[in-house]
mmCIF file of C-alpha atoms in Angstrom:
data_model
loop_
_atom_site.group_PDB
_atom_site.id
_atom_site.type_symbol
_atom_site.label_atom_id
_atom_site.label_comp_id
_atom_site.label_asym_id
_atom_site.label_seq_id
_atom_site.Cartn_x
_atom_site.Cartn_y
_atom_site.Cartn_z
ATOM 1 C CA MET A 214 114.911 127.326 99.860
ATOM 2 C CA GLY A 215 118.030 128.587 98.210
ATOM 3 C CA CYS A 216 116.575 129.155 94.764
ATOM 4 C CA GLY A 217 117.816 131.732 92.323
ATOM 5 C CA VAL A 218 115.757 133.607 89.748
ATOM 6 C CA ALA A 219 115.900 132.098 86.277
ATOM 7 C CA SER A 220 117.713 134.030 83.575
ATOM 8 C CA LEU A 221 118.300 133.586 79.888
ATOM 9 C CA ALA A 222 121.627 131.891 80.588
ATOM 10 C CA SER A 223 122.401 129.432 83.366
ATOM 11 C CA PRO A 224 124.964 126.762 84.259
ATOM 12 C CA LEU A 225 122.259 124.091 83.842
ATOM 13 C CA TYR A 226 120.817 125.157 80.513
ATOM 14 C CA PRO A 227 122.951 127.606 78.519
ATOM 15 C CA ASN A 228 119.941 128.940 76.620
ATOM 16 C CA GLY A 229 117.839 129.179 79.784
ATOM 17 C CA CYS A 230 115.185 126.753 78.496
ATOM 18 C CA LEU A 231 114.332 123.110 78.218
ATOM 19 C CA SER A 232 114.335 123.432 74.446
ATOM 20 C CA SER A 233 114.770 119.919 73.119
ATOM 21 C CA THR A 234 113.072 119.504 69.787
ATOM 22 C CA ASN A 235 115.607 116.929 68.700
ATOM 23 C CA ASN A 236 116.607 115.434 72.073
ATOM 24 C CA GLN A 237 113.374 114.882 73.969
ATOM 25 C CA ASN A 238 112.638 111.716 72.011
ATOM 26 C CA ASP A 239 116.115 110.212 72.494
ATOM 27 C CA GLY A 240 114.915 107.792 75.155
ATOM 28 C CA ARG A 241 111.648 106.666 73.614
ATOM 29 C CA SER A 242 113.130 103.366 72.445
ATOM 30 C CA GLY A 243 113.331 102.281 76.084
ATOM 31 C CA LEU A 244 109.971 101.396 77.621
ATOM 32 C CA GLU A 245 107.947 101.864 74.463
ATOM 33 C CA ASP A 246 108.817 100.357 71.112
ATOM 34 C CA PRO A 247 109.535 102.770 68.231
ATOM 35 C CA ASN A 248 106.550 101.554 66.202
ATOM 36 C CA ASN A 249 104.142 102.513 68.970
ATOM 37 C CA ALA A 250 101.975 105.330 67.668
ATOM 38 C CA PHE A 251 101.973 107.052 71.057
ATOM 39 C CA LYS A 252 104.639 109.775 71.019
ATOM 40 C CA PRO A 253 106.273 111.416 74.027
ATOM 41 C CA PRO A 254 105.370 115.024 74.751
ATOM 42 C CA THR A 255 107.903 117.798 74.401
ATOM 43 C CA VAL A 256 108.484 120.833 76.555
ATOM 44 C CA ASP A 257 109.992 123.025 73.864
ATOM 45 C CA ASP A 258 110.708 126.627 74.795
ATOM 46 C CA VAL A 259 109.696 126.145 78.432
ATOM 47 C CA PRO A 260 112.104 128.331 80.420
ATOM 48 C CA GLY A 261 113.503 126.622 83.453
ATOM 49 C CA PHE A 262 115.355 123.796 85.106
ATOM 50 C CA LYS A 263 114.510 120.105 85.172
ATOM 51 C CA TRP A 264 114.661 117.990 88.341
ATOM 52 C CA ARG A 265 114.494 114.220 88.836
ATOM 53 C CA LEU A 266 112.766 112.607 91.829
ATOM 54 C CA VAL A 267 113.103 109.034 93.134
ATOM 55 C CA ILE A 268 110.018 108.223 95.209
ATOM 56 C CA ALA A 269 109.096 105.348 97.537
ATOM 57 C CA TYR A 270 105.586 104.669 98.806
ATOM 58 C CA ASP A 271 103.365 102.178 100.551
ATOM 59 C CA GLY A 272 100.398 101.865 98.200
ATOM 60 C CA THR A 273 98.074 100.225 100.743
ATOM 61 C CA HIS A 274 95.791 103.214 101.226
ATOM 62 C CA TYR A 275 95.943 104.777 97.752
ATOM 63 C CA ALA A 276 93.835 104.368 94.634
ATOM 64 C CA GLY A 277 96.727 103.738 92.305
ATOM 65 C CA SER A 278 99.662 106.013 91.832
ATOM 66 C CA PHE A 279 101.376 107.302 88.714
ATOM 67 C CA PHE A 280 99.384 107.740 85.518
ATOM 68 C CA PHE A 281 100.849 109.177 82.339
ATOM 69 C CA PHE A 282 97.912 110.355 80.252
ATOM 70 C CA PHE A 283 99.806 113.097 78.479
ATOM 71 C CA PHE A 284 96.809 114.079 76.401
ATOM 72 C CA ILE A 285 95.033 114.965 79.664
ATOM 73 C CA ASN A 286 98.000 117.063 80.828
ATOM 74 C CA SER A 287 100.684 114.712 82.113
ATOM 75 C CA TRP A 288 99.427 112.315 84.781
ATOM 76 C CA GLN A 289 95.812 111.798 85.739
ATOM 77 C CA PHE A 290 95.035 114.177 88.589
ATOM 78 C CA GLN A 291 92.280 113.122 90.931
ATOM 79 C CA THR A 292 91.718 114.027 94.567
ATOM 80 C CA SER A 293 89.160 111.371 95.527
ATOM 81 C CA PRO A 294 90.058 108.643 96.040
ATOM 82 C CA PRO A 295 93.614 109.915 96.594
ATOM 83 C CA THR A 296 96.444 108.888 94.283
ATOM 84 C CA ILE A 297 100.190 109.141 94.906
ATOM 85 C CA GLN A 298 100.481 111.508 91.964
ATOM 86 C CA CYS A 299 97.904 113.899 93.355
ATOM 87 C CA ILE A 300 99.567 114.037 96.779
ATOM 88 C CA VAL A 301 103.106 114.495 95.416
ATOM 89 C CA GLU A 302 101.954 117.228 93.037
ATOM 90 C CA LYS A 303 100.207 119.084 95.867
ATOM 91 C CA ALA A 304 103.410 118.945 97.934
ATOM 92 C CA LEU A 305 105.440 120.259 94.973
ATOM 93 C CA ILE A 306 102.987 123.094 94.408
ATOM 94 C CA ARG A 307 103.327 124.176 98.044
ATOM 95 C CA ALA A 308 107.112 123.716 98.204
ATOM 96 C CA THR A 309 107.856 125.536 94.920
ATOM 97 C CA LYS A 310 104.946 128.018 95.082
ATOM 98 C CA LEU A 311 104.260 127.268 91.409
ATOM 99 C CA GLU A 312 101.042 126.447 89.604
ATOM 100 C CA ARG A 313 100.480 122.825 88.592
ATOM 101 C CA LYS A 314 100.623 123.662 84.877
ATOM 102 C CA ASP A 315 104.063 125.248 85.346
ATOM 103 C CA LEU A 316 105.621 122.168 86.942
ATOM 104 C CA HIS A 317 105.258 119.953 83.823
ATOM 105 C CA PHE A 318 105.191 117.013 86.245
ATOM 106 C CA VAL A 319 105.689 113.592 84.595
ATOM 107 C CA GLY A 320 105.933 110.112 86.133
ATOM 108 C CA ALA A 321 107.765 107.083 84.808
ATOM 109 C CA SER A 322 105.099 104.506 85.403
ATOM 110 C CA ARG A 323 101.679 103.636 86.706
ATOM 111 C CA THR A 324 101.058 101.318 89.644
ATOM 112 C CA ASP A 325 97.605 100.051 90.569
ATOM 113 C CA THR A 326 95.698 100.365 93.821
ATOM 114 C CA GLY A 327 97.597 98.589 96.596
ATOM 115 C CA VAL A 328 100.877 98.267 94.669
ATOM 116 C CA HIS A 329 104.038 99.631 96.320
ATOM 117 C CA ALA A 330 107.205 101.279 95.023
ATOM 118 C CA TRP A 331 110.761 101.756 96.188
ATOM 119 C CA GLY A 332 112.118 103.310 92.991
ATOM 120 C CA GLN A 333 109.356 105.243 91.239
ATOM 121 C CA VAL A 334 110.793 108.126 89.178
ATOM 122 C CA ALA A 335 109.352 111.482 88.141
ATOM 123 C CA HIS A 336 110.551 114.807 86.853
ATOM 124 C CA PHE A 337 109.344 118.389 87.135
ATOM 125 C CA VAL A 338 110.405 121.826 85.943
ATOM 126 C CA THR A 339 110.955 125.117 87.770
ATOM 127 C CA PRO A 340 111.640 128.559 86.255
ATOM 128 C CA PHE A 341 114.430 129.064 88.820
ATOM 129 C CA ASN A 342 117.579 127.231 89.857
ATOM 130 C CA TYR A 343 118.352 125.939 93.355
ATOM 131 C CA ASP A 344 121.633 126.671 95.152
ATOM 132 C CA GLY A 345 121.184 123.397 97.044
ATOM 133 C CA LEU A 346 118.557 120.673 97.075
ATOM 134 C CA GLU A 347 118.540 119.665 100.752
ATOM 135 C CA SER A 348 115.997 122.329 101.753
ATOM 136 C CA ILE A 349 113.463 121.536 99.014
ATOM 137 C CA HIS A 350 113.997 117.821 99.752
ATOM 138 C CA ALA A 351 113.240 118.321 103.453
ATOM 139 C CA ALA A 352 110.257 120.544 102.614
ATOM 140 C CA LEU A 353 108.695 117.921 100.321
ATOM 141 C CA ASN A 354 109.041 115.107 102.841
ATOM 142 C CA GLY A 355 107.692 117.409 105.528
ATOM 143 C CA LEU A 356 104.572 118.007 103.441
ATOM 144 C CA LEU A 357 104.068 114.376 102.396
ATOM 145 C CA PRO A 358 102.365 111.735 104.561
ATOM 146 C CA SER A 359 104.683 109.215 106.226
ATOM 147 C CA ASP A 360 103.849 106.446 103.719
ATOM 148 C CA ILE A 361 105.263 108.485 100.800
ATOM 149 C CA ARG A 362 108.894 109.599 100.717
ATOM 150 C CA VAL A 363 111.109 111.358 98.189
ATOM 151 C CA ARG A 364 114.351 109.369 98.412
ATOM 152 C CA GLU A 365 116.420 111.498 96.042
ATOM 153 C CA ILE A 366 116.293 114.810 94.204
ATOM 154 C CA SER A 367 118.815 115.584 91.502
ATOM 155 C CA PRO A 368 119.178 118.048 88.625
ATOM 156 C CA ALA A 369 118.516 116.570 85.185
ATOM 157 C CA VAL A 370 119.701 117.385 81.686
ATOM 158 C CA PRO A 371 117.060 118.561 79.186
ATOM 159 C CA GLU A 372 117.161 115.190 77.397
ATOM 160 C CA PHE A 373 116.078 113.298 80.513
ATOM 161 C CA HIS A 374 112.473 112.153 80.542
ATOM 162 C CA ALA A 375 111.148 110.122 83.482
ATOM 163 C CA ARG A 376 109.299 107.777 81.161
ATOM 164 C CA PHE A 377 110.948 107.838 77.754
ATOM 165 C CA SER A 378 114.590 107.765 78.894
ATOM 166 C CA ALA A 379 113.924 104.470 80.691
ATOM 167 C CA LYS A 380 115.539 101.259 79.439
ATOM 168 C CA SER A 381 113.923 98.736 81.808
ATOM 169 C CA LYS A 382 111.867 98.298 84.973
ATOM 170 C CA ILE A 383 112.364 95.845 87.825
ATOM 171 C CA TYR A 384 109.406 94.524 89.839
ATOM 172 C CA HIS A 385 109.381 92.186 92.826
ATOM 173 C CA TYR A 386 106.395 90.081 93.821
ATOM 174 C CA LYS A 387 106.502 88.542 97.313
ATOM 175 C CA ILE A 388 104.681 85.377 98.347
ATOM 176 C CA TYR A 389 104.570 84.190 101.958
ATOM 177 C CA ASN A 390 104.385 80.416 101.698
ATOM 178 C CA ASP A 391 103.501 79.054 105.127
ATOM 179 C CA ALA A 392 100.469 77.819 107.032
ATOM 180 C CA ILE A 393 100.426 80.933 109.256
ATOM 181 C CA MET A 394 100.866 84.407 107.766
ATOM 182 C CA ASP A 395 103.538 86.668 109.228
ATOM 183 C CA PRO A 396 101.451 89.687 110.387
ATOM 184 C CA PHE A 397 104.335 92.035 109.598
ATOM 185 C CA GLN A 398 104.261 90.906 105.955
ATOM 186 C CA ARG A 399 100.497 91.095 105.452
ATOM 187 C CA HIS A 400 100.555 94.377 103.470
ATOM 188 C CA TYR A 401 103.583 93.442 101.347
ATOM 189 C CA ALA A 402 103.314 89.735 100.520
ATOM 190 C CA TYR A 403 100.588 87.447 99.217
ATOM 191 C CA HIS A 404 99.818 84.572 101.580
ATOM 192 C CA SER A 405 99.766 81.175 99.894
ATOM 193 C CA LEU A 406 98.327 78.439 102.118
ATOM 194 C CA TYR A 407 99.296 75.859 99.502
ATOM 195 C CA LYS A 408 102.844 74.532 99.684
ATOM 196 C CA LEU A 409 104.378 75.697 96.414
ATOM 197 C CA ASN A 410 106.848 73.695 94.348
ATOM 198 C CA THR A 411 109.566 76.278 93.688
ATOM 199 C CA SER A 412 111.366 74.041 91.194
ATOM 200 C CA VAL A 413 108.446 74.013 88.755
ATOM 201 C CA ILE A 414 107.905 77.761 89.305
ATOM 202 C CA ARG A 415 111.526 78.389 88.250
ATOM 203 C CA GLU A 416 111.102 76.139 85.238
ATOM 204 C CA ALA A 417 107.925 77.953 84.175
ATOM 205 C CA ALA A 418 109.395 81.445 84.782
ATOM 206 C CA LYS A 419 112.128 80.739 82.212
ATOM 207 C CA HIS A 420 109.450 80.600 79.511
ATOM 208 C CA TYR A 421 108.675 84.300 80.083
ATOM 209 C CA VAL A 422 112.246 85.392 79.299
ATOM 210 C CA GLY A 423 112.629 86.766 75.780
ATOM 211 C CA LYS A 424 110.747 88.994 73.372
ATOM 212 C CA TYR A 425 107.076 88.039 73.077
ATOM 213 C CA ASP A 426 103.614 89.347 72.385
ATOM 214 C CA PHE A 427 102.073 89.429 75.890
ATOM 215 C CA SER A 428 98.483 90.078 74.768
ATOM 216 C CA ALA A 429 97.329 87.008 76.737
ATOM 217 C CA PHE A 430 98.645 88.608 79.951
ATOM 218 C CA VAL A 431 97.121 92.092 79.710
ATOM 219 C CA ASN A 432 93.860 93.258 81.270
ATOM 220 C CA ALA A 433 91.661 95.779 79.499
ATOM 221 C CA SER A 434 92.888 99.215 80.542
ATOM 222 C CA ARG A 435 90.910 102.367 81.227
ATOM 223 C CA ASN A 436 93.536 104.143 79.148
ATOM 224 C CA ASP A 437 92.405 105.198 75.675
ATOM 225 C CA ARG A 438 95.759 104.439 74.054
ATOM 226 C CA VAL A 439 96.562 101.019 72.604
ATOM 227 C CA PRO A 440 100.046 99.917 73.746
ATOM 228 C CA ASN A 441 102.372 97.698 71.762
ATOM 229 C CA PRO A 442 101.916 94.200 73.288
ATOM 230 C CA VAL A 443 105.440 93.079 72.335
ATOM 231 C CA LYS A 444 107.735 93.347 75.355
ATOM 232 C CA THR A 445 111.144 91.928 76.250
ATOM 233 C CA ILE A 446 111.644 90.167 79.577
ATOM 234 C CA TYR A 447 115.360 90.151 80.435
ATOM 235 C CA ARG A 448 115.161 87.968 83.529
ATOM 236 C CA PHE A 449 112.635 86.313 85.825
ATOM 237 C CA ASP A 450 114.309 85.063 89.016
ATOM 238 C CA VAL A 451 112.752 83.031 91.837
ATOM 239 C CA ILE A 452 114.469 83.580 95.204
ATOM 240 C CA GLU A 453 113.663 81.665 98.393
ATOM 241 C CA MET A 454 114.169 83.407 101.747
ATOM 242 C CA GLY A 455 112.734 80.984 104.269
ATOM 243 C CA ALA A 456 108.958 81.116 104.013
ATOM 244 C CA LEU A 457 109.203 84.164 101.750
ATOM 245 C CA LEU A 458 109.348 83.589 98.004
ATOM 246 C CA GLN A 459 110.461 86.606 95.966
ATOM 247 C CA LEU A 460 109.799 86.719 92.222
ATOM 248 C CA GLU A 461 112.011 89.289 90.473
ATOM 249 C CA VAL A 462 111.210 90.318 86.912
ATOM 250 C CA GLU A 463 113.019 92.839 84.705
ATOM 251 C CA GLY A 464 111.593 93.925 81.368
ATOM 252 C CA SER A 465 111.682 96.630 78.731
ATOM 253 C CA GLY A 466 108.153 97.564 79.774
ATOM 254 C CA PHE A 467 104.972 96.006 81.072
ATOM 255 C CA LEU A 468 101.337 96.032 80.008
ATOM 256 C CA TYR A 469 98.422 96.724 82.345
ATOM 257 C CA ARG A 470 98.532 94.069 85.118
ATOM 258 C CA GLN A 471 100.995 91.980 83.118
ATOM 259 C CA VAL A 472 103.244 91.161 86.087
ATOM 260 C CA ARG A 473 100.321 90.203 88.321
ATOM 261 C CA ASN A 474 98.924 87.961 85.589
ATOM 262 C CA MET A 475 102.276 86.261 85.027
ATOM 263 C CA VAL A 476 102.601 85.652 88.773
ATOM 264 C CA ALA A 477 99.043 84.288 88.995
ATOM 265 C CA LEU A 478 99.857 81.610 86.427
ATOM 266 C CA LEU A 479 103.087 80.732 88.267
ATOM 267 C CA LEU A 480 101.092 80.285 91.481
ATOM 268 C CA GLN A 481 98.846 77.738 89.797
ATOM 269 C CA ILE A 482 101.904 75.974 88.399
ATOM 270 C CA GLY A 483 103.531 76.043 91.847
ATOM 271 C CA LYS A 484 100.454 74.320 93.286
ATOM 272 C CA GLU A 485 101.049 71.668 90.592
ATOM 273 C CA ALA A 486 97.550 72.228 89.233
ATOM 274 C CA ILE A 487 98.969 72.747 85.723
ATOM 275 C CA PRO A 488 102.364 71.933 84.104
ATOM 276 C CA PRO A 489 105.158 74.510 83.474
ATOM 277 C CA ASP A 490 104.882 74.156 79.683
ATOM 278 C CA ILE A 491 101.459 75.842 79.807
ATOM 279 C CA VAL A 492 103.266 79.224 79.724
ATOM 280 C CA PRO A 493 104.458 79.133 76.063
ATOM 281 C CA LYS A 494 101.118 77.669 74.995
ATOM 282 C CA ILE A 495 99.195 80.590 76.518
ATOM 283 C CA LEU A 496 101.691 83.104 75.112
ATOM 284 C CA GLU A 497 101.131 81.724 71.620
ATOM 285 C CA THR A 498 97.358 82.246 71.830
ATOM 286 C CA ARG A 499 97.704 86.012 72.477
ATOM 287 C CA ASP A 500 94.270 85.705 74.046
ATOM 288 C CA ARG A 501 93.486 86.949 77.573
ATOM 289 C CA LYS A 502 90.506 84.583 77.729
ATOM 290 C CA GLU A 503 92.879 81.629 77.481
ATOM 291 C CA LEU A 504 94.782 82.718 80.601
ATOM 292 C CA ALA A 505 91.482 83.264 82.432
ATOM 293 C CA LYS A 506 90.782 79.525 82.132
ATOM 294 C CA TYR A 507 93.675 78.860 84.512
ATOM 295 C CA ALA A 508 94.270 81.944 86.672
ATOM 296 C CA LEU A 509 93.034 85.372 87.718
ATOM 297 C CA SER A 510 95.327 88.326 88.540
ATOM 298 C CA ALA A 511 97.451 87.945 91.665
ATOM 299 C CA PRO A 512 96.542 90.431 94.461
ATOM 300 C CA PRO A 513 98.256 93.836 94.157
ATOM 301 C CA HIS A 514 99.799 94.140 97.637
ATOM 302 C CA GLY A 515 102.575 91.617 96.887
ATOM 303 C CA LEU A 516 103.897 93.754 94.014
ATOM 304 C CA CYS A 517 106.557 96.463 94.277
ATOM 305 C CA LEU A 518 108.231 98.621 91.611
ATOM 306 C CA VAL A 519 111.816 98.326 92.830
ATOM 307 C CA SER A 520 113.801 100.347 90.290
ATOM 308 C CA ILE A 521 113.914 101.830 86.810
ATOM 309 C CA LYS A 522 117.074 101.730 84.700
ATOM 310 C CA TYR A 523 117.838 104.691 82.456
ATOM 311 C CA ASN A 524 119.861 105.723 79.468
ATOM 312 C CA GLU A 525 123.175 106.629 81.142
ATOM 313 C CA LYS A 526 123.640 109.730 78.969
ATOM 314 C CA HIS A 527 120.371 111.111 80.291
ATOM 315 C CA LEU A 528 121.456 110.575 83.919
ATOM 316 C CA ARG A 529 124.532 112.782 83.710
ATOM 317 C CA LEU A 530 124.432 115.861 85.919
ATOM 318 C CA PRO A 531 124.445 119.268 84.205
ATOM 319 C CA ALA A 532 127.589 121.367 84.709
ATOM 320 C CA GLY A 533 127.462 123.818 87.581
ATOM 321 C CA CYS A 534 124.390 122.238 89.153
ATOM 322 C CA PRO A 535 123.721 121.562 92.844
ATOM 323 C CA THR A 536 124.631 118.078 93.985
ATOM 324 C CA THR A 537 122.083 115.279 94.361
ATOM 325 C CA SER A 538 120.234 115.306 97.671
ATOM 326 C CA PHE A 539 119.785 112.007 99.499
ATOM 327 C CA GLY A 540 118.289 113.702 102.544
ATOM 328 C CA ARG A 541 119.851 115.574 105.413
ATOM 329 C CA ASN A 542 121.095 114.070 108.673
ATOM 330 C CA HIS A 543 120.722 116.002 111.910
ATOM 331 C CA THR A 544 123.404 115.894 114.616
ATOM 332 C CA VAL A 545 123.571 117.103 118.203
ATOM 333 C CA SER A 546 126.856 118.801 119.047
ATOM 334 C CA LYS A 547 126.369 118.554 122.799
ATOM 335 C CA CYS A 548 123.753 117.508 125.302
ATOM 336 C CA LYS A 549 121.502 120.433 126.172
ATOM 337 C CA LEU A 550 119.642 118.668 128.989
ATOM 338 C CA PRO A 551 120.876 119.184 132.560
ATOM 339 C CA PHE A 552 122.217 116.187 134.453
ATOM 340 C CA TYR A 553 120.506 115.241 137.710
#
């Protein structure tokens, strides 16, 4: 696969390691607030090279995807029912011929059962460098099922961390608003039989924008850690595309099922069952039971993690590294079949 043996000096990491005692935390002010007691892990004195993955998947048949329980050893690893993380890690183990513990595999975010992604991000470490990334890229996609694809592989600087270098996430939630559901949208959009008033949905969505305590919009998580409930929503756009209604939300971070709970309330508002000004009133209560009086979580299959924005300094490519791989095209120089 064009990999070289790691040495004590390399063009990617002059000291041959991912030593970053004072840089690994540079990005932690992105998705998690500084006063959050949960601290990012470090990979001090781990010899090797760091690589960034951008992954897309159809979450229809998977029991969730990326979990970041660092105290359990990076993400949660379970084989039944299958998770995206488990399948991607298995492919990496086969492609790199490394043990799981040596990969130091970390994902940017968690998505629930049935939720999709176009721009999930992860990173891993190898003790060797690659001359080029096209071969390992092709090998990974060859090992993965067709509903999971690695879109990009690129080298990463030691400071880059898939989770803690992030500045914001963008999610889309799709609603198909027509009497008859488009069968080609059934796995990727929620079908609303009720004719929704998009004007009041837009009005209500504006109330989410800003820095708030979103305790009223979080479900109890199976995670042992207690996240900071204060998040910043930078935008919440409502876009109409014929019968398809796309809700686009960008925030500094999101609590467990926060987006689905926000959408669920907007659906009730769109049906004109409750007024738009209910949003700030529920936010002020900081009580999940208050939201439950009006709406339950929206179904997962309409939700997609579209992209994650990062600290630009952490996205720079190390000097002397192989170029980013976006996949390899195959061409036919001439027709090899005889003419009849």
